[in-house]
Tab-separated table of C-alpha atoms in Angstrom:
chain	number	residue	atom	x	y	z
R	211	ASP	CA	-28.080	20.770	-3.104
R	212	ARG	CA	-24.747	18.783	-2.731
R	213	TRP	CA	-23.345	20.526	0.563
R	214	VAL	CA	-26.700	18.901	2.367
R	215	ARG	CA	-25.873	16.166	0.648
R	216	ALA	CA	-22.440	15.796	1.815
R	217	TYR	CA	-23.389	16.811	5.381
R	218	GLY	CA	-25.602	14.273	5.534
R	219	LYS	CA	-22.645	11.593	4.874
R	220	THR	CA	-21.109	12.759	6.945
R	221	VAL	CA	-23.912	12.194	9.912
R	222	LEU	CA	-24.739	9.037	8.470
R	223	GLY	CA	-21.237	7.811	8.768
R	224	VAL	CA	-21.153	8.686	12.466
R	225	ALA	CA	-24.137	7.227	13.131
R	226	LEU	CA	-23.016	3.688	10.833
R	227	TRP	CA	-19.678	3.809	12.897
R	228	LEU	CA	-21.332	3.788	15.808
R	229	GLN	CA	-23.628	1.110	15.498
R	230	GLY	CA	-20.274	-0.895	14.333
R	231	ASP	CA	-20.476	-1.006	10.162
R	232	ALA	CA	-17.022	0.711	9.648
R	233	GLN	CA	-16.812	-0.201	5.803
R	234	ARG	CA	-20.030	1.226	4.995
R	235	ALA	CA	-19.342	4.440	7.594
R	236	ALA	CA	-15.673	4.998	5.762
R	237	ALA	CA	-17.308	4.900	2.372
R	238	LEU	CA	-19.371	7.899	3.499
R	239	GLU	CA	-16.604	10.263	5.563
R	240	ARG	CA	-14.530	9.476	1.544
R	241	GLU	CA	-17.872	10.213	-0.412
R	242	SER	CA	-18.380	13.290	1.818
R	243	LEU	CA	-14.307	14.457	2.206
R	244	ARG	CA	-13.731	13.895	-1.652
R	245	PHE	CA	-16.962	17.008	-2.470
R	246	GLN	CA	-15.465	18.745	0.627
R	247	HIS	CA	-12.377	19.492	-0.882
R	248	SER	CA	-13.153	20.327	-3.955
R	249	ILE	CA	-15.877	23.271	-2.414
R	250	ASP	CA	-12.220	24.026	0.021
R	251	ASP	CA	-15.207	23.318	2.456
R	252	LEU	CA	-12.393	22.964	5.650
R	253	ARG	CA	-13.990	22.513	8.613
R	254	GLY	CA	-16.708	20.220	6.308
R	255	TYR	CA	-13.906	17.639	5.427
R	256	ARG	CA	-11.421	18.422	8.261
R	257	PHE	CA	-14.575	16.666	9.788
R	258	ASN	CA	-14.701	14.045	7.862
R	259	ILE	CA	-10.012	12.871	8.227
R	260	GLU	CA	-11.384	13.781	12.550
R	261	VAL	CA	-13.894	10.359	12.181
R	262	LEU	CA	-12.342	8.072	9.471
R	263	ALA	CA	-9.212	8.230	11.871
R	264	TRP	CA	-11.685	6.663	15.004
R	265	ILE	CA	-12.535	4.730	12.266
R	266	ALA	CA	-8.558	3.598	11.488
R	267	ALA	CA	-8.327	3.327	15.607
R	268	GLY	CA	-11.263	1.033	15.859
R	269	GLN	CA	-9.948	-0.805	12.846
R	270	GLY	CA	-6.468	-0.999	15.029
R	271	GLN	CA	-4.393	0.900	12.686
R	272	HIS	CA	-3.645	3.095	15.039
R	273	ARG	CA	-0.555	4.799	13.386
R	274	ARG	CA	-2.855	5.747	10.439
R	275	ALA	CA	-5.136	7.152	12.850
R	276	ALA	CA	-2.461	8.995	15.395
R	277	THR	CA	-1.105	10.492	11.723
R	278	LEU	CA	-4.893	11.755	10.684
R	279	LEU	CA	-4.973	13.306	13.792
R	280	GLY	CA	-1.620	15.253	13.520
R	281	PHE	CA	-1.929	16.162	10.424
R	282	LEU	CA	-5.573	17.880	11.968
R	283	ARG	CA	-3.770	19.518	15.005
R	284	ARG	CA	-1.164	20.670	12.610
R	285	TYR	CA	-3.776	23.245	10.347
R	286	GLU	CA	-4.921	23.654	14.425
R	287	GLN	CA	-8.062	22.026	13.136
R	288	GLY	CA	-8.251	18.893	16.155
R	289	ILE	CA	-11.115	19.181	18.510
R	290	HIS	CA	-11.479	22.499	19.035
R	291	MET	CA	-12.159	23.545	15.225
R	292	LEU	CA	-14.423	20.781	14.739
R	293	PRO	CA	-18.091	22.482	13.434
R	294	PHE	CA	-19.270	19.508	14.890
R	295	ARG	CA	-19.192	19.495	19.582
R	296	TYR	CA	-21.585	17.625	20.885
R	297	LYS	CA	-19.803	15.307	23.454
R	298	LEU	CA	-19.781	12.339	21.655
R	299	VAL	CA	-17.150	13.731	19.190
R	300	ILE	CA	-15.633	14.918	21.916
R	301	ARG	CA	-15.754	11.940	23.810
R	302	GLN	CA	-14.927	9.795	20.450
R	303	HIS	CA	-11.490	11.921	20.098
R	304	GLY	CA	-10.116	11.375	22.915
R	305	GLU	CA	-11.040	7.492	22.983
R	306	CYS	CA	-8.894	7.577	19.639
R	307	GLU	CA	-6.556	9.026	20.731
R	308	SER	CA	-6.187	7.292	23.741
R	309	ARG	CA	-6.208	4.696	21.863
R	310	ALA	CA	-3.640	5.143	19.491
R	311	ARG	CA	-1.701	6.232	21.918
R	312	GLU	CA	-1.941	2.865	24.127
R	313	ALA	CA	-1.440	0.460	21.456
R	314	LEU	CA	1.684	2.492	19.906
R	315	GLY	CA	3.510	3.118	23.195
R	316	LYS	CA	4.517	7.168	23.613
R	317	PRO	CA	7.205	6.797	20.950
R	318	ALA	CA	5.920	5.456	17.710
R	319	PHE	CA	2.779	7.080	18.587
R	320	GLU	CA	4.508	11.159	18.581
R	321	ALA	CA	6.067	9.690	15.614
R	322	ALA	CA	3.041	9.309	13.371
R	323	PHE	CA	1.812	12.303	14.868
R	324	SER	CA	4.666	14.623	13.929
R	325	ARG	CA	4.682	12.301	10.930
R	326	GLY	CA	1.060	13.112	10.130
R	327	ALA	CA	1.555	16.583	11.944
R	328	GLY	CA	4.479	16.968	8.418
R	329	LEU	CA	2.466	16.261	5.702
R	330	SER	CA	0.680	19.091	3.092
R	331	TYR	CA	-2.829	19.318	2.837
R	332	ASP	CA	-2.167	17.181	-0.730
R	333	GLU	CA	-0.871	14.592	1.147
R	334	GLY	CA	-3.647	14.432	4.398
R	335	ILE	CA	-5.941	14.071	2.211
R	336	ALA	CA	-5.200	11.292	-0.067
R	337	LEU	CA	-3.942	9.745	3.718
R	338	ALA	CA	-7.740	10.126	4.543
R	339	LEU	CA	-8.778	8.658	0.887
R	340	GLY	CA	-6.722	5.494	1.054
R	341	GLU	CA	-5.272	6.921	-1.839
R	342	THR	CA	-2.349	6.361	-0.068
R	343	ASP	CA	0.194	4.953	2.812
R	344	PRO	CA	2.563	6.013	4.690
R	345	ALA	CA	1.349	5.373	8.330
R	346	ASN	CA	0.681	1.111	6.805
R	347	GLU	CA	1.990	-0.900	9.199
R	348	PRO	CA	5.424	-2.536	9.612
R	349	PRO	CA	4.802	-6.398	9.537
R	350	GLY	CA	5.500	-7.453	13.188
R	351	GLU	CA	4.484	-4.420	14.584
R	352	GLU	CA	0.509	-4.425	17.596
R	353	ALA	CA	0.923	-8.101	16.883
R	354	SER	CA	-1.012	-8.717	20.234
R	355	TRP	CA	-3.672	-6.034	19.225
R	356	SER	CA	-6.851	-6.958	17.886
R	357	PRO	CA	-10.003	-5.347	17.488
R	358	LEU	CA	-11.987	-8.781	17.972
R	359	THR	CA	-13.249	-10.502	20.846
R	360	ARG	CA	-10.904	-13.471	22.321
R	361	ARG	CA	-14.134	-15.232	21.102
R	362	GLU	CA	-13.587	-13.510	17.506
R	363	THR	CA	-10.611	-14.297	16.646
R	364	GLU	CA	-11.352	-17.705	17.416
R	365	ILE	CA	-14.076	-17.247	15.067
R	366	ALA	CA	-12.048	-15.467	12.508
R	367	ARG	CA	-9.154	-18.369	12.234
R	368	LEU	CA	-12.250	-20.912	11.507
R	369	VAL	CA	-13.001	-19.127	8.621
R	370	ALA	CA	-9.272	-19.186	6.963
R	371	GLN	CA	-9.793	-22.933	8.184
R	372	GLY	CA	-12.581	-22.914	5.538
R	373	MET	CA	-15.113	-23.066	7.815
R	374	SER	CA	-19.228	-22.666	6.786
R	375	ASN	CA	-20.365	-20.929	9.368
R	376	LYS	CA	-22.945	-24.115	10.403
R	377	GLU	CA	-19.559	-25.309	11.030
R	378	ILE	CA	-17.949	-23.474	12.846
R	379	ALA	CA	-21.645	-23.652	15.190
R	380	ALA	CA	-20.571	-27.201	15.429
R	381	ALA	CA	-16.663	-26.991	16.200
R	382	LEU	CA	-17.522	-23.823	19.353
R	383	VAL	CA	-20.905	-26.066	19.513
R	384	ILE	CA	-23.112	-22.711	20.219
R	385	ALA	CA	-26.226	-21.708	17.825
R	386	GLN	CA	-25.054	-21.240	14.039
R	387	ARG	CA	-27.533	-17.825	14.441
R	388	THR	CA	-25.013	-16.791	16.870
R	389	ALA	CA	-21.496	-18.014	14.549
R	390	GLU	CA	-23.604	-15.995	11.698
R	391	GLY	CA	-23.998	-12.374	13.970
R	392	HIS	CA	-19.921	-13.236	15.341
R	393	VAL	CA	-18.886	-13.707	11.852
R	394	GLU	CA	-20.777	-9.817	11.011
R	395	HIS	CA	-19.460	-8.027	13.581
R	396	ILE	CA	-16.054	-8.796	12.588
R	397	LEU	CA	-16.420	-8.114	8.744
R	398	ASN	CA	-18.009	-4.405	10.740
R	399	LYS	CA	-15.166	-4.345	12.857
R	400	LEU	CA	-12.707	-4.534	10.369
R	401	GLY	CA	-13.827	-3.231	7.866
R	402	PHE	CA	-14.277	-5.529	4.880
R	403	ASN	CA	-17.466	-7.671	2.630
R	404	SER	CA	-15.500	-11.339	2.535
R	405	ARG	CA	-14.865	-14.661	4.589
R	406	THR	CA	-11.761	-14.489	2.227
R	407	GLN	CA	-10.861	-11.008	3.344
R	408	ILE	CA	-10.859	-12.481	7.336
R	409	ALA	CA	-9.126	-15.417	6.329
R	410	VAL	CA	-6.348	-13.421	5.033
R	411	TRP	CA	-5.998	-11.348	7.912
R	412	ALA	CA	-6.448	-14.127	10.268
R	413	LYS	CA	-3.242	-15.698	8.476
R	414	GLU	CA	-1.284	-12.701	8.350
R	415	ARG	CA	-2.354	-12.206	12.044
R	416	ASP	CA	-0.807	-15.291	13.010
R	417	THR	CA	2.394	-15.160	10.779
R	418	ARG	CA	2.686	-11.101	13.021
R	419	ALA	CA	2.352	-13.586	16.368
């Protein structure tokens, strides 16, 4: 049954997100969202959007997260209307909103939230699916915030310099396996699947800083 599989992807997406695999989590939530939207399962696809907001905030895309939260609230489908009201879900929602609010500041958060509240159904779905991005971060904003730790940011910069894991390990005097683990964490946190993407991210961040 496609409906059961869609909900299975939703739950698996949450599990992967909690394990730090943002890329696979987002892919599953979007797959589920497309199906839930096609059969007009309102609670189902709105929960997908809720999880995608968590992922966006976790990746430093705070304006996107705030806009998605605003879209959900517009249609009275915020946290209190979700199909799963476990403590975990409520906590993740609160952390998502707090993280976005703290990173953006009150005026910018409220502006993004209001922008989301003004989106049509189709616009909100398109934003959640990554097909449009009215919440895209303009250059220079949030340059001081990063989803990475200080060590991970340092390693991302070394990746941007073209260094291999072995070279990074030697430069930082750490085990190669440790360096490999850091790179894997960076890929997961940023939702990337290649070192080239890390390099581009690190260079753009340094340019904005």
